[in-house]
Short mmCIF file of C-alpha atoms in Angstrom, two decimals:
data_model
loop_
_atom_site.label_atom_id
_atom_site.label_comp_id
_atom_site.label_asym_id
_atom_site.label_seq_id
_atom_site.Cartn_x
_atom_site.Cartn_y
_atom_site.Cartn_z
CA UNK A 1359 -38.76 -29.27 -68.55
CA UNK A 1360 -36.95 -30.81 -65.59
CA UNK A 1361 -38.35 -34.09 -64.28
CA UNK A 1362 -38.15 -34.71 -60.54
CA UNK A 1363 -37.59 -38.14 -58.98
CA UNK A 1364 -40.31 -39.47 -56.71
CA UNK A 1365 -40.83 -42.78 -54.97
CA UNK A 1366 -43.90 -44.91 -55.58
CA UNK A 1367 -45.13 -44.06 -52.06
CA UNK A 1368 -44.63 -40.34 -52.67
CA UNK A 1369 -46.59 -40.45 -55.93
CA UNK A 1370 -49.36 -42.46 -54.26
CA UNK A 1371 -49.62 -39.94 -51.41
CA UNK A 1372 -49.93 -37.03 -53.86
CA UNK A 1373 -52.54 -38.91 -55.91
CA UNK A 1374 -54.57 -39.63 -52.75
CA UNK A 1375 -54.38 -35.98 -51.68
CA UNK A 1376 -55.44 -34.88 -55.16
CA UNK A 1377 -58.39 -37.27 -55.11
CA UNK A 1378 -59.47 -36.04 -51.65
CA UNK A 1379 -59.22 -32.38 -52.61
CA UNK A 1380 -60.99 -32.74 -55.95
CA UNK A 1381 -63.71 -35.22 -54.93
CA UNK A 1382 -64.39 -34.15 -51.33
CA UNK A 1383 -63.13 -30.64 -50.58
CA UNK A 1384 -64.00 -29.01 -53.91
CA UNK A 1385 -67.71 -30.05 -53.75
CA UNK A 1386 -67.92 -29.21 -50.03
CA UNK A 1387 -66.58 -25.70 -50.61
CA UNK A 1388 -68.80 -25.18 -53.63
CA UNK A 1389 -71.81 -26.07 -51.50
CA UNK A 1390 -70.61 -23.80 -48.66
CA UNK A 1391 -70.25 -20.90 -51.10
CA UNK A 1392 -73.75 -21.54 -52.45
CA UNK A 1393 -75.24 -21.63 -48.95
CA UNK A 1394 -73.38 -18.47 -47.92
CA UNK A 1395 -74.55 -16.72 -51.11
CA UNK A 1396 -78.16 -17.43 -50.11
CA UNK A 1397 -77.63 -15.52 -46.86
CA UNK A 1398 -77.74 -12.25 -48.77
CA UNK A 1399 -75.36 -9.28 -48.94
CA UNK A 1400 -71.99 -10.67 -50.07
CA UNK A 1401 -70.04 -7.56 -49.03
CA UNK A 1402 -70.41 -8.32 -45.34
CA UNK A 1403 -70.83 -12.08 -45.57
CA UNK A 1404 -67.90 -13.58 -43.63
CA UNK A 1405 -68.92 -17.17 -44.38
CA UNK A 1406 -68.91 -16.45 -48.11
CA UNK A 1407 -65.50 -14.78 -48.05
CA UNK A 1408 -63.99 -17.52 -45.87
CA UNK A 1409 -65.30 -20.25 -48.18
CA UNK A 1410 -64.03 -18.41 -51.29
CA UNK A 1411 -60.60 -17.98 -49.70
CA UNK A 1412 -60.44 -21.66 -48.76
CA UNK A 1413 -61.62 -22.61 -52.25
CA UNK A 1414 -58.76 -20.58 -53.73
CA UNK A 1415 -56.23 -22.39 -51.54
CA UNK A 1416 -57.67 -25.81 -52.42
CA UNK A 1417 -57.65 -25.03 -56.16
CA UNK A 1418 -54.05 -23.81 -55.93
CA UNK A 1419 -53.01 -27.00 -54.13
CA UNK A 1420 -54.79 -29.15 -56.74
CA UNK A 1421 -52.89 -27.34 -59.53
CA UNK A 1422 -49.62 -27.71 -57.60
CA UNK A 1423 -50.14 -31.46 -57.16
CA UNK A 1424 -51.06 -31.88 -60.83
CA UNK A 1425 -47.87 -30.06 -61.84
CA UNK A 1426 -45.70 -32.11 -59.50
CA UNK A 1427 -47.16 -35.40 -60.74
CA UNK A 1428 -46.84 -34.30 -64.36
CA UNK A 1429 -43.17 -33.35 -63.90
CA UNK A 1430 -42.10 -36.36 -61.88
CA UNK A 1431 -40.36 -39.61 -62.68
CA UNK A 1432 -41.63 -42.34 -60.39
CA UNK A 1433 -38.83 -44.69 -59.39
CA UNK A 1434 -39.71 -48.08 -57.91
CA UNK A 1435 -36.49 -49.13 -56.19
CA UNK A 1436 -37.83 -52.66 -55.63
CA UNK A 1437 -37.57 -53.29 -59.40
CA UNK A 1438 -33.90 -52.27 -59.55
CA UNK A 1439 -31.30 -55.01 -58.99
CA UNK A 1440 -29.61 -54.76 -55.58
CA UNK A 1441 -25.92 -53.94 -56.00
CA UNK A 1442 -25.17 -52.64 -52.51
CA UNK A 1443 -24.91 -49.10 -53.89
CA UNK A 1444 -26.90 -46.21 -52.49
CA UNK A 1445 -29.31 -44.90 -55.13
CA UNK A 1446 -32.51 -42.86 -55.10
CA UNK A 1447 -35.22 -44.70 -53.19
CA UNK A 1448 -32.98 -47.01 -51.20
CA UNK A 1449 -33.14 -47.24 -47.43
CA UNK A 1450 -29.71 -46.88 -45.84
CA UNK A 1451 -28.47 -47.77 -42.37
CA UNK A 1452 -25.60 -45.49 -41.32
CA UNK A 1453 -23.37 -45.78 -38.26
CA UNK A 1454 -21.67 -42.73 -36.77
CA UNK A 1455 -18.03 -43.85 -36.56
CA UNK A 1456 -17.43 -41.86 -33.36
CA UNK A 1457 -20.50 -42.85 -31.35
CA UNK A 1458 -21.56 -46.10 -33.10
CA UNK A 1459 -25.09 -44.66 -33.14
CA UNK A 1460 -27.07 -46.01 -36.08
CA UNK A 1461 -29.62 -44.07 -38.11
CA UNK A 1462 -31.80 -45.24 -40.99
CA UNK A 1463 -32.83 -43.02 -43.88
CA UNK A 1464 -34.65 -43.50 -47.15
CA UNK A 1465 -33.46 -41.30 -50.02
CA UNK A 1466 -36.58 -39.65 -51.46
CA UNK A 1467 -37.68 -36.74 -53.62
CA UNK A 1468 -37.75 -33.18 -52.39
CA UNK A 1469 -41.53 -33.19 -51.84
CA UNK A 1470 -41.43 -36.39 -49.79
CA UNK A 1471 -38.65 -35.43 -47.38
CA UNK A 1472 -39.47 -35.75 -43.68
CA UNK A 1473 -36.47 -36.26 -41.41
CA UNK A 1474 -38.70 -37.27 -38.47
CA UNK A 1475 -39.95 -40.19 -40.57
CA UNK A 1476 -36.44 -41.04 -41.75
CA UNK A 1477 -36.96 -39.67 -45.27
CA UNK A 1478 -34.10 -37.56 -46.62
CA UNK A 1479 -34.31 -35.42 -49.72
CA UNK A 1480 -31.87 -36.57 -52.38
CA UNK A 1481 -30.45 -33.03 -52.21
CA UNK A 1482 -29.73 -33.14 -48.46
CA UNK A 1483 -26.03 -33.10 -47.46
CA UNK A 1484 -26.10 -36.65 -46.05
CA UNK A 1485 -27.90 -37.99 -49.13
CA UNK A 1486 -25.50 -36.26 -51.52
CA UNK A 1487 -22.56 -37.72 -49.60
CA UNK A 1488 -23.82 -41.33 -49.69
CA UNK A 1489 -25.44 -41.61 -53.14
CA UNK A 1490 -23.21 -43.78 -55.31
CA UNK A 1491 -21.36 -45.25 -52.33
CA UNK A 1492 -21.57 -48.91 -51.26
CA UNK A 1493 -22.10 -50.93 -48.10
CA UNK A 1494 -18.93 -50.72 -46.00
CA UNK A 1495 -17.87 -47.33 -47.39
CA UNK A 1496 -17.16 -44.46 -45.03
CA UNK A 1497 -18.30 -40.93 -45.84
CA UNK A 1498 -17.67 -37.56 -44.24
CA UNK A 1499 -20.68 -35.25 -44.06
CA UNK A 1500 -20.37 -31.53 -43.41
CA UNK A 1501 -23.11 -30.35 -41.06
CA UNK A 1502 -23.77 -26.96 -39.43
CA UNK A 1503 -22.25 -28.34 -36.21
CA UNK A 1504 -19.12 -29.69 -37.90
CA UNK A 1505 -18.22 -32.83 -39.80
CA UNK A 1506 -19.58 -36.29 -39.06
CA UNK A 1507 -18.16 -39.54 -40.36
CA UNK A 1508 -20.59 -42.34 -41.18
CA UNK A 1509 -20.11 -45.92 -42.27
CA UNK A 1510 -22.71 -47.33 -44.64
CA UNK A 1511 -23.84 -50.44 -42.78
CA UNK A 1512 -26.63 -51.65 -45.06
CA UNK A 1513 -28.43 -50.64 -48.25
CA UNK A 1514 -31.99 -51.96 -48.67
CA UNK A 1515 -34.30 -51.94 -51.68
CA UNK A 1516 -37.65 -51.82 -49.85
#
């Protein structure tokens, strides 16, 4: 089975969500179903059906998280010697060579990606272009709006 890379922070976030769903939401929904069942006729009991539907979604998410954690390889970039190369988990400062505008991204797993927070999936075009490159290298990235040239200003293991 394929193992998926994940940062320590990404694994921690999934573990916290799993704990919340299994220790807080699961008992709450079980209680809500029990209370709704006491109201009588289940055929027309909206509270019962809503709680059962929510319970199904929570159980599906718990199974999904368990599968993701089971099939992941947690990579702690802070334990890897700094070579100046872009690897999974590193935080990279890029400068657009045309505009000199700088952007900072961390290369993360697919489940952790959030561009607004500066987290790029390792499969994203920019990430694919810079992985394996070093500080000072220039890369050309194909985007929907054309090509953009970036210089790798700094690679951080944080």
